[in-house]
Short mmCIF file of C-alpha atoms and ligand atoms in Angstrom, two decimals:
data_model
loop_
_atom_site.label_atom_id
_atom_site.label_comp_id
_atom_site.label_asym_id
_atom_site.label_seq_id
_atom_site.Cartn_x
_atom_site.Cartn_y
_atom_site.Cartn_z
CA MET A 26 3.34 -16.83 -15.15
CA ASP A 27 3.92 -18.10 -11.60
CA ARG A 28 1.19 -19.78 -9.58
CA ILE A 29 0.95 -20.59 -5.90
CA ARG A 30 -0.22 -24.00 -4.71
CA ILE A 31 -1.66 -24.29 -1.23
CA VAL A 32 -2.85 -27.38 0.58
CA GLY A 33 -5.22 -26.20 3.30
CA GLY A 34 -6.00 -27.52 6.74
CA GLN A 35 -2.71 -26.87 8.58
CA LYS A 36 -2.76 -24.69 11.67
CA LEU A 37 -0.16 -21.94 11.69
CA HIS A 38 2.47 -21.98 14.42
CA GLY A 39 5.53 -19.75 14.54
CA THR A 40 6.86 -16.26 13.99
CA ILE A 41 6.32 -14.04 10.97
CA PRO A 42 8.62 -11.01 10.66
CA ILE A 43 6.68 -8.00 9.39
CA SER A 44 8.34 -6.07 6.56
CA GLY A 45 8.59 -2.35 5.95
CA ALA A 46 5.37 -0.85 4.56
CA LYS A 47 5.08 -0.72 0.79
CA ASN A 48 2.71 2.25 1.00
CA ALA A 49 5.22 4.19 3.08
CA ALA A 50 8.30 3.15 1.09
CA LEU A 51 6.86 4.38 -2.22
CA PRO A 52 6.18 8.04 -1.25
CA LEU A 53 9.43 8.14 0.75
CA MET A 54 11.38 7.04 -2.31
CA ILE A 55 9.59 9.67 -4.41
CA ALA A 56 10.53 12.30 -1.82
CA SER A 57 14.19 11.71 -2.75
CA LEU A 58 13.46 13.88 -5.82
CA LEU A 59 13.07 16.86 -3.48
CA THR A 60 16.76 17.12 -2.59
CA ARG A 61 20.17 17.13 -4.28
CA GLU A 62 21.52 15.12 -1.34
CA THR A 63 21.26 11.39 -0.57
CA LEU A 64 18.16 9.99 1.11
CA SER A 65 18.90 6.64 2.80
CA LEU A 66 15.94 4.42 3.61
CA GLN A 67 16.19 1.36 5.83
CA ASN A 68 13.68 -1.49 6.11
CA VAL A 69 12.60 -1.15 2.49
CA PRO A 70 10.67 -4.27 1.42
CA ALA A 71 11.88 -6.28 -1.57
CA LEU A 72 8.81 -5.97 -3.76
CA ALA A 73 8.04 -5.66 -7.44
CA ASP A 74 6.53 -2.16 -6.86
CA VAL A 75 9.72 -0.96 -5.18
CA ASN A 76 11.82 -2.25 -8.09
CA MET A 77 9.50 -0.58 -10.56
CA LEU A 78 9.77 2.75 -8.73
CA VAL A 79 13.56 2.48 -8.76
CA ARG A 80 13.34 2.27 -12.56
CA ILE A 81 10.98 5.24 -12.72
CA LEU A 82 13.18 7.39 -10.46
CA GLY A 83 16.23 6.35 -12.49
CA HIS A 84 14.50 7.73 -15.55
CA HIS A 85 14.35 11.14 -13.81
CA GLY A 86 18.06 10.92 -12.95
CA VAL A 87 18.02 9.45 -9.45
CA ASP A 88 21.17 7.54 -8.62
CA TYR A 89 20.39 4.34 -6.73
CA SER A 90 22.32 1.86 -4.65
CA GLN A 91 21.32 -0.71 -2.09
CA ASN A 92 23.35 -1.67 0.96
CA GLY A 93 26.19 0.24 -0.65
CA ARG A 94 26.13 -1.88 -3.81
CA ARG A 95 25.09 -0.81 -7.29
CA VAL A 96 21.95 -2.07 -8.99
CA GLY A 97 22.33 -5.53 -10.46
CA GLU A 98 25.28 -6.50 -8.24
CA ASP A 99 23.22 -8.09 -5.53
CA GLU A 100 20.01 -10.04 -5.79
CA HIS A 101 19.30 -9.86 -2.07
CA ALA A 102 16.39 -8.04 -0.49
CA ALA A 103 16.73 -4.27 -0.60
CA ARG A 104 16.91 -3.71 3.16
CA ALA A 105 18.63 -0.33 2.87
CA ILE A 106 18.56 1.81 -0.21
CA HIS A 107 20.23 5.09 -1.05
CA LEU A 108 18.70 7.55 -3.50
CA CYS A 109 20.36 10.68 -4.80
CA ALA A 110 18.66 13.11 -7.18
CA ARG A 111 21.62 15.46 -7.61
CA ASP A 112 20.46 16.47 -11.06
CA ILE A 113 17.00 15.82 -12.41
CA VAL A 114 17.60 14.96 -16.04
CA ASP A 115 14.03 14.44 -17.26
CA THR A 116 10.76 15.98 -16.05
CA THR A 117 8.55 13.67 -18.12
CA ALA A 118 7.04 10.57 -16.52
CA PRO A 119 5.98 8.52 -19.51
CA TYR A 120 2.90 6.33 -19.90
CA GLU A 121 4.94 3.10 -20.14
CA LEU A 122 6.17 3.65 -16.57
CA VAL A 123 3.24 5.42 -14.86
CA SER A 124 0.70 2.92 -16.18
CA LYS A 125 2.52 0.11 -14.36
CA MET A 126 2.12 1.70 -10.95
CA ARG A 127 -0.39 4.34 -10.00
CA ALA A 128 1.62 5.81 -7.12
CA SER A 129 4.31 6.89 -9.59
CA PHE A 130 1.97 9.73 -10.61
CA TRP A 131 3.01 11.37 -7.31
CA VAL A 132 6.40 12.29 -8.85
CA ILE A 133 4.51 15.27 -10.29
CA ALA A 134 4.82 17.12 -6.96
CA PRO A 135 8.61 16.96 -6.39
CA LEU A 136 9.30 17.53 -10.11
CA LEU A 137 7.28 20.76 -9.96
CA ALA A 138 8.83 21.78 -6.65
CA ARG A 139 12.40 21.25 -7.88
CA MET A 140 12.14 22.04 -11.59
CA GLY A 141 9.03 24.24 -11.96
CA GLU A 142 7.60 21.88 -14.57
CA ALA A 143 6.46 18.30 -15.06
CA ARG A 144 4.84 16.27 -17.80
CA VAL A 145 3.26 13.20 -16.27
CA SER A 146 1.07 10.57 -17.87
CA LEU A 147 -2.38 10.13 -16.33
CA PRO A 148 -2.46 6.79 -14.52
CA GLY A 149 -5.67 5.79 -16.28
CA GLY A 150 -8.26 3.28 -15.08
CA CYS A 151 -7.46 0.63 -12.55
CA ALA A 152 -8.82 -2.72 -11.47
CA ILE A 153 -10.31 -1.24 -8.31
CA GLY A 154 -12.55 1.48 -9.66
CA THR A 155 -11.85 4.65 -11.55
CA ARG A 156 -9.43 6.16 -8.98
CA PRO A 157 -9.20 9.66 -10.45
CA VAL A 158 -6.43 12.20 -9.76
CA ASP A 159 -8.64 15.31 -9.80
CA LEU A 160 -7.94 16.10 -6.14
CA LEU A 161 -4.19 15.80 -6.62
CA LEU A 162 -4.40 18.27 -9.48
CA MET A 163 -6.68 20.58 -7.49
CA ALA A 164 -4.09 20.72 -4.70
CA LEU A 165 -1.33 21.60 -7.17
CA GLU A 166 -3.46 24.30 -8.81
CA LYS A 167 -4.02 25.91 -5.41
CA LEU A 168 -0.23 26.06 -5.02
CA GLY A 169 0.05 28.08 -8.23
CA VAL A 170 0.50 25.34 -10.82
CA GLU A 171 -0.90 25.95 -14.29
CA MET A 172 -1.85 22.85 -16.18
CA GLU A 173 -3.24 21.44 -19.36
CA ILE A 174 -4.27 17.89 -20.06
CA GLU A 175 -3.37 16.76 -23.53
CA ALA A 176 -3.07 13.32 -25.11
CA GLY A 177 -3.23 11.54 -21.76
CA TYR A 178 -0.54 13.71 -20.17
CA VAL A 179 -0.74 16.42 -17.53
CA HIS A 180 1.51 19.30 -18.62
CA ALA A 181 2.14 21.24 -15.43
CA LYS A 182 4.11 24.47 -14.95
CA ALA A 183 4.77 26.74 -12.03
CA PRO A 184 6.24 29.80 -13.76
CA LYS A 185 6.42 31.85 -10.54
CA GLY A 186 7.37 28.85 -8.40
CA LEU A 187 5.03 27.11 -5.99
CA ILE A 188 3.23 29.42 -3.58
CA GLY A 189 1.76 28.36 -0.23
CA ALA A 190 -2.04 28.19 -0.11
CA GLU A 191 -5.08 26.71 1.62
CA ILE A 192 -5.96 23.25 0.34
CA ALA A 193 -9.25 21.79 1.51
CA PHE A 194 -9.82 18.20 0.42
CA PRO A 195 -13.53 17.36 0.00
CA THR A 196 -12.74 13.68 0.65
CA VAL A 197 -9.84 12.09 2.43
CA THR A 198 -7.19 11.07 -0.09
CA VAL A 199 -3.87 9.50 0.78
CA GLY A 200 -2.29 10.22 -2.61
CA GLY A 201 -3.70 13.76 -2.57
CA THR A 202 -2.20 14.41 0.86
CA HIS A 203 1.20 12.98 -0.13
CA THR A 204 1.18 15.16 -3.25
CA ALA A 205 0.14 18.34 -1.43
CA ILE A 206 2.76 17.84 1.28
CA MET A 207 5.59 17.10 -1.16
CA ALA A 208 4.74 20.20 -3.19
CA ALA A 209 4.20 22.53 -0.23
CA VAL A 210 7.48 21.79 1.58
CA LEU A 211 9.40 23.73 -1.08
CA ALA A 212 6.67 26.33 -1.80
CA LYS A 213 7.09 30.00 -0.88
CA GLY A 214 5.17 30.77 2.31
CA HIS A 215 2.54 28.99 4.35
CA THR A 216 0.24 26.11 3.34
CA VAL A 217 -2.71 24.75 5.30
CA ILE A 218 -4.16 21.39 4.32
CA THR A 219 -7.56 20.52 5.77
CA ASN A 220 -9.22 17.10 5.78
CA ALA A 221 -5.75 15.64 5.24
CA ALA A 222 -5.34 11.86 5.33
CA ARG A 223 -4.13 10.70 8.75
CA GLU A 224 -2.82 7.32 7.59
CA PRO A 225 0.42 6.22 9.30
CA GLU A 226 2.13 6.21 5.90
CA VAL A 227 1.40 9.97 5.56
CA VAL A 228 2.88 10.49 9.01
CA ASP A 229 5.97 8.50 8.00
CA LEU A 230 6.47 10.67 4.91
CA ALA A 231 6.08 13.91 6.87
CA THR A 232 8.42 12.69 9.62
CA CYS A 233 11.10 11.92 7.04
CA LEU A 234 10.59 15.27 5.30
CA ASN A 235 11.00 17.06 8.63
CA LYS A 236 14.32 15.21 9.09
CA MET A 237 15.25 16.59 5.66
CA GLY A 238 14.61 20.13 6.92
CA ALA A 239 10.94 20.61 6.04
CA LYS A 240 8.66 22.49 8.42
CA ILE A 241 5.48 20.40 8.69
CA LYS A 242 3.20 20.70 11.72
CA GLY A 243 0.10 18.72 12.66
CA VAL A 244 1.39 15.46 11.23
CA GLY A 245 -1.21 12.73 11.77
CA GLN A 246 -4.02 15.23 12.23
CA SER A 247 -6.53 16.33 9.66
CA ARG A 248 -5.17 19.90 9.65
CA VAL A 249 -1.57 20.04 8.50
CA GLU A 250 0.43 23.27 8.32
CA ILE A 251 3.58 23.67 6.27
CA GLU A 252 6.06 26.53 6.15
CA GLY A 253 7.93 26.31 2.86
CA VAL A 254 11.76 26.19 2.92
CA GLY A 255 14.31 27.00 0.20
CA SER A 256 15.86 23.55 -0.04
CA LEU A 257 15.97 20.16 1.69
CA THR A 258 18.90 18.00 2.76
CA GLY A 259 19.50 14.26 2.75
CA ALA A 260 18.46 12.09 5.70
CA TYR A 261 18.37 8.59 7.14
CA HIS A 262 14.95 7.12 7.74
CA ARG A 263 13.58 3.71 8.67
CA VAL A 264 10.36 2.79 6.85
CA LEU A 265 7.56 2.01 9.27
CA SER A 266 6.24 -1.53 9.61
CA ASP A 267 3.56 -2.72 7.21
CA ARG A 268 0.20 -2.65 9.01
CA ILE A 269 -1.55 -4.23 6.05
CA GLU A 270 0.87 -7.16 5.94
CA ALA A 271 0.52 -7.58 9.72
CA GLY A 272 -3.29 -7.44 9.51
CA THR A 273 -3.26 -9.95 6.67
CA TYR A 274 -1.23 -12.54 8.60
CA ALA A 275 -3.33 -11.86 11.71
CA MET A 276 -6.39 -12.80 9.68
CA ALA A 277 -4.62 -15.84 8.23
CA ALA A 278 -3.82 -17.07 11.75
CA ALA A 279 -7.38 -16.37 12.90
CA MET A 280 -8.79 -18.29 9.95
CA ALA A 281 -6.42 -21.30 9.84
CA GLY A 282 -6.11 -21.46 13.64
CA GLY A 283 -2.90 -21.84 15.61
CA ASP A 284 -0.55 -19.40 17.33
CA VAL A 285 1.44 -16.82 15.41
CA MET A 286 3.74 -14.00 16.55
CA LEU A 287 3.81 -11.07 14.12
CA GLU A 288 7.26 -9.76 14.88
CA GLY A 289 7.66 -6.02 14.64
CA ALA A 290 3.95 -5.41 14.04
CA GLU A 291 2.66 -2.22 15.62
CA PRO A 292 -0.74 -2.59 17.33
CA ASP A 293 -1.39 1.18 17.34
CA LEU A 294 -1.50 1.13 13.55
CA LEU A 295 -4.11 -1.65 13.48
CA GLY A 296 -6.64 -0.72 16.18
CA SER A 297 -9.95 -1.30 14.41
CA ALA A 298 -8.76 -4.37 12.50
CA LEU A 299 -7.47 -6.09 15.65
CA GLU A 300 -10.78 -5.33 17.36
CA ALA A 301 -12.68 -7.00 14.51
CA ILE A 302 -10.39 -10.07 14.61
CA THR A 303 -10.88 -10.34 18.37
CA GLN A 304 -14.66 -10.07 18.04
CA ALA A 305 -14.48 -12.79 15.40
CA GLY A 306 -13.01 -15.18 17.99
CA ALA A 307 -9.21 -14.93 17.92
CA THR A 308 -7.12 -13.96 20.93
CA VAL A 309 -4.90 -11.00 20.19
CA THR A 310 -2.16 -9.94 22.60
CA THR A 311 0.46 -7.28 22.33
CA THR A 312 4.01 -7.95 23.48
CA ASN A 313 7.35 -6.16 23.16
CA GLU A 314 8.06 -8.34 20.15
CA GLY A 315 4.88 -7.52 18.25
CA ILE A 316 1.35 -8.89 18.03
CA ARG A 317 0.43 -12.48 18.94
CA VAL A 318 -2.68 -14.02 17.36
CA GLN A 319 -4.10 -17.32 18.61
CA ARG A 320 -7.16 -19.38 17.86
CA ASN A 321 -7.40 -22.89 19.14
CA GLY A 322 -10.59 -24.85 18.84
CA ALA A 323 -13.12 -22.02 19.20
CA GLY A 324 -15.23 -21.29 16.11
CA LEU A 325 -15.40 -17.97 14.32
CA THR A 326 -18.28 -15.53 14.76
CA ALA A 327 -19.67 -13.16 12.13
CA VAL A 328 -18.67 -9.50 12.60
CA ASP A 329 -19.82 -6.48 10.56
CA VAL A 330 -17.21 -4.03 9.32
CA SER A 331 -17.25 -0.89 7.24
CA THR A 332 -14.08 0.49 5.66
CA ALA A 333 -13.07 4.07 6.50
CA PRO A 334 -10.00 6.32 6.38
CA PHE A 335 -7.52 5.82 9.24
CA PRO A 336 -8.14 5.10 12.11
CA GLY A 337 -11.13 3.21 10.69
CA PHE A 338 -11.08 -0.29 9.24
CA PRO A 339 -8.66 -0.15 6.26
CA THR A 340 -9.97 -0.85 2.78
CA ASP A 341 -6.70 -2.71 2.15
CA LEU A 342 -7.82 -5.36 4.68
CA GLN A 343 -11.41 -5.66 3.48
CA ALA A 344 -10.84 -8.64 1.14
CA GLN A 345 -8.82 -10.51 3.77
CA PHE A 346 -11.51 -9.96 6.42
CA MET A 347 -14.13 -11.17 4.00
CA ALA A 348 -12.14 -14.39 3.57
CA LEU A 349 -12.16 -14.82 7.35
CA MET A 350 -15.91 -14.27 7.49
CA THR A 351 -16.62 -16.95 4.87
CA MET A 352 -16.18 -19.58 7.62
CA ALA A 353 -17.68 -17.61 10.54
CA LYS A 354 -20.98 -18.58 12.13
CA GLY A 355 -23.79 -16.28 10.99
CA ARG A 356 -24.08 -13.42 8.51
CA SER A 357 -21.46 -10.70 8.26
CA ARG A 358 -22.09 -7.38 6.56
CA ILE A 359 -19.01 -5.87 4.94
CA THR A 360 -19.35 -2.34 3.59
CA GLU A 361 -16.76 -0.79 1.27
CA THR A 362 -16.90 3.00 1.48
CA ILE A 363 -13.52 4.00 -0.04
CA PHE A 364 -13.41 2.37 -3.47
CA GLU A 365 -16.21 1.45 -5.82
CA ASN A 366 -15.85 -1.96 -7.41
CA ARG A 367 -13.47 -3.40 -4.79
CA PHE A 368 -15.24 -6.73 -4.58
CA MET A 369 -13.50 -8.69 -7.31
CA HIS A 370 -12.45 -11.31 -4.79
CA VAL A 371 -16.10 -12.23 -4.20
CA GLN A 372 -16.48 -14.44 -7.23
CA GLU A 373 -13.15 -16.14 -6.62
CA LEU A 374 -14.02 -16.80 -2.95
CA ALA A 375 -17.29 -18.27 -4.23
CA ARG A 376 -15.24 -20.77 -6.26
CA LEU A 377 -13.93 -22.07 -2.92
CA GLY A 378 -17.51 -22.51 -1.71
CA ALA A 379 -18.11 -19.18 0.04
CA HIS A 380 -21.67 -17.78 0.20
CA ILE A 381 -21.53 -14.06 -0.54
CA LYS A 382 -24.25 -11.79 -1.88
CA LEU A 383 -23.45 -8.33 -3.20
CA GLU A 384 -25.81 -5.39 -2.71
CA GLY A 385 -24.13 -2.25 -4.05
CA ASP A 386 -21.25 -1.39 -1.75
CA VAL A 387 -22.25 -4.07 0.76
CA ALA A 388 -21.23 -7.74 0.75
CA LEU A 389 -23.36 -10.09 2.83
CA VAL A 390 -21.31 -13.11 3.82
CA ASP A 391 -23.08 -16.20 5.15
CA GLY A 392 -20.48 -18.35 6.84
CA VAL A 393 -20.14 -21.97 5.71
CA LYS A 394 -18.70 -24.88 7.74
CA MET A 395 -15.85 -25.55 5.32
CA LEU A 396 -14.35 -24.22 2.09
CA GLN A 397 -13.02 -26.51 -0.62
CA GLY A 398 -9.80 -25.89 -2.54
CA ALA A 399 -10.12 -24.94 -6.22
CA PRO A 400 -8.18 -23.14 -8.94
CA VAL A 401 -8.66 -19.38 -8.53
CA MET A 402 -7.43 -16.19 -10.17
CA ALA A 403 -5.67 -13.31 -8.40
CA THR A 404 -7.26 -10.03 -9.54
CA ASP A 405 -5.55 -7.33 -7.51
CA LEU A 406 -3.06 -7.12 -4.70
CA ARG A 407 -5.32 -7.37 -1.65
CA ALA A 408 -7.86 -9.63 -3.38
CA SER A 409 -5.12 -12.13 -4.19
CA VAL A 410 -3.96 -12.46 -0.64
CA SER A 411 -7.55 -12.99 0.53
CA LEU A 412 -7.60 -16.10 -1.66
CA VAL A 413 -4.39 -17.31 -0.04
CA ILE A 414 -5.93 -16.87 3.43
CA ALA A 415 -9.08 -18.73 2.43
CA ALA A 416 -7.03 -21.51 0.82
CA LEU A 417 -5.03 -22.04 4.05
CA ALA A 418 -8.25 -22.99 5.83
CA ALA A 419 -9.96 -24.79 2.93
CA GLU A 420 -10.03 -28.55 2.49
CA GLY A 421 -7.71 -29.79 -0.23
CA GLU A 422 -5.64 -28.02 -2.84
CA THR A 423 -5.98 -24.48 -4.20
CA VAL A 424 -3.90 -23.06 -7.02
CA VAL A 425 -3.80 -19.26 -7.18
CA ASN A 426 -3.08 -18.09 -10.71
CA ARG A 427 -1.56 -14.73 -11.72
CA VAL A 428 0.41 -14.25 -8.52
CA TYR A 429 2.39 -11.29 -9.81
CA HIS A 430 -0.16 -9.19 -7.93
CA LEU A 431 1.08 -10.77 -4.69
CA ASP A 432 4.69 -10.04 -5.56
CA ARG A 433 3.79 -6.36 -5.82
CA GLY A 434 2.89 -6.14 -2.13
CA PHE A 435 3.88 -9.18 -0.06
CA GLU A 436 7.54 -9.86 0.60
CA HIS A 437 8.50 -13.58 0.76
CA LEU A 438 4.89 -14.69 1.24
CA GLU A 439 5.46 -18.42 0.73
CA ALA A 440 8.53 -18.46 2.98
CA LYS A 441 6.79 -16.54 5.77
CA LEU A 442 3.74 -18.82 5.75
CA GLY A 443 5.83 -21.94 5.15
CA ARG A 444 7.85 -21.24 8.31
CA CYS A 445 4.61 -21.48 10.26
CA GLY A 446 3.71 -24.89 8.89
CA ALA A 447 1.52 -23.90 5.94
CA VAL A 448 1.83 -26.04 2.82
CA VAL A 449 2.52 -23.33 0.24
CA GLU A 450 4.70 -23.55 -2.83
CA ARG A 451 5.37 -21.45 -5.89
CA LEU A 452 5.00 -23.16 -9.21
CA SER A 453 7.15 -21.37 -11.73
CA ASN A 454 5.62 -21.44 -15.10
CA PRO A 455 7.80 -20.01 -17.81
CA GLY A 456 5.72 -18.77 -20.73
C1 UD1 B 517 -3.66 4.70 -1.19
C2 UD1 B 517 -3.00 3.34 -1.02
C3 UD1 B 517 -4.00 2.22 -1.22
C4 UD1 B 517 -5.18 2.41 -0.27
C5 UD1 B 517 -5.76 3.82 -0.40
C6 UD1 B 517 -6.84 4.12 0.63
C7 UD1 B 517 -0.70 3.66 -1.71
C8 UD1 B 517 0.38 3.37 -2.72
N1 UD1 B 517 -1.93 3.22 -2.00
O1 UD1 B 517 -4.16 4.75 -2.51
O2 UD1 B 517 -3.35 0.96 -0.93
O3 UD1 B 517 -6.18 1.46 -0.58
O4 UD1 B 517 -4.72 4.81 -0.24
O5 UD1 B 517 -6.36 3.93 1.91
O6 UD1 B 517 -0.44 4.27 -0.69
N2 UD1 B 517 -9.98 10.07 -5.05
C9 UD1 B 517 -10.59 10.99 -5.89
N3 UD1 B 517 -9.81 11.90 -6.54
C10 UD1 B 517 -8.46 11.94 -6.37
C11 UD1 B 517 -7.85 11.01 -5.51
C12 UD1 B 517 -8.63 10.08 -4.86
O7 UD1 B 517 -11.81 10.98 -6.06
O8 UD1 B 517 -7.81 12.79 -6.99
C13 UD1 B 517 -10.82 9.08 -4.36
C14 UD1 B 517 -10.48 7.64 -4.78
O9 UD1 B 517 -11.13 7.27 -5.98
C15 UD1 B 517 -10.96 6.86 -3.59
C16 UD1 B 517 -10.66 7.81 -2.41
O10 UD1 B 517 -10.52 9.10 -2.98
O11 UD1 B 517 -12.34 6.65 -3.67
C17 UD1 B 517 -9.41 7.47 -1.63
O12 UD1 B 517 -8.33 7.31 -2.52
P1 UD1 B 517 -6.83 7.63 -2.08
O13 UD1 B 517 -6.78 7.72 -0.58
O14 UD1 B 517 -6.33 8.77 -2.85
O15 UD1 B 517 -6.07 6.28 -2.54
P2 UD1 B 517 -4.62 6.16 -3.14
O16 UD1 B 517 -3.73 7.23 -2.60
O17 UD1 B 517 -4.71 5.97 -4.59
#
């Protein structure tokens, strides 16, 4: 299994191009199941999760090519991909595939909308809490789906087709909102979703669906209205830029010091996170090119944050911000309100010398003068990258083990950081 070796202490100077958002690319790719025509997506990041979803969609009969070439012919990054679900050949999403990536459960919505039935494995537990799918299933039931859960599979049927309805989410759920929208666009009649997720990735999905002929109103608001249509067409769509990747590198620059331009980053998608980084002592400026983050000399100051649905502080940046706070002056209080058990990075950060105390869903971080490099273990996607950030500022060498988590969500991480002067290398470890 690959490892990443980092020698800390270098300031970061240079430009980091921000990739297309993984969390937008995945639902957009799944939306290709909603039409017989080709959906072309540009700016798709080359990530393990994207490759896995290509395999899953292929299982349902989706024809795939990238930059006009067939799978396997080109090893280059999948900048533009073309997906065509002319005929859906299988409505079962088996455990072996769904268990590898939770978001693949969302195929349940387009399969039901197109085929009137779906048999999808429950995603099961996950390293960041229980993450149930009850609200996704509730939304589908409201739209007329009958279902049974048997032997770890959801057997879902819509014998009379999907029928528009009122769906009120008791908590904000991104996956629930994606699912409800993808089902409702082809349902008969009118659907109203209340307490919908307002995340930019939801907006990106709805924008693309509208290009495909869907009638979705209120995109980006908590009340979304959808008028079902008979069928959807193909479309061209550019995946929005990855706010989590941009926020991560912004925190890396703030922590290691230096001057970094995050090319293509969109400040509007990162409001509360940029505010927190600024309060912590970095200078953040917005230019036509993207977001520039500088910190030269000045120390870091402790800042309290609490995660919340968009436009609040994103849970996907909580681990990275905690890394930043480990070297800030004073005590920072970091509250996780979205996921239980999303503090697995705490014990690994402690191995680098961080002082962090956990009290339920709150982490109290007492900044130290310096971290020391050490061998650490990547536990989940965002936790892993928080270790990379901490290692960039730590004294000496850190080896991050189990980096396949990073490959799921960060495109060309070593190259992007390396271009800015960081000492980062991948150690390939066959076997
Ligand atoms: C998505 C993102 C993930 C991000 C999260 C929150 C993708 C691929 N993943 O995950 O990176 O951290 O949004 O911004 O886009 N919940 C239920 N029942 C349900 C569904 C969710 O109780 O049926 C709960 C979850 O346990 C969690 C909260 O709702 O506590 C939010 O989860 P949700 O927004 O659905 O996260 P995901 O869509 O899985």
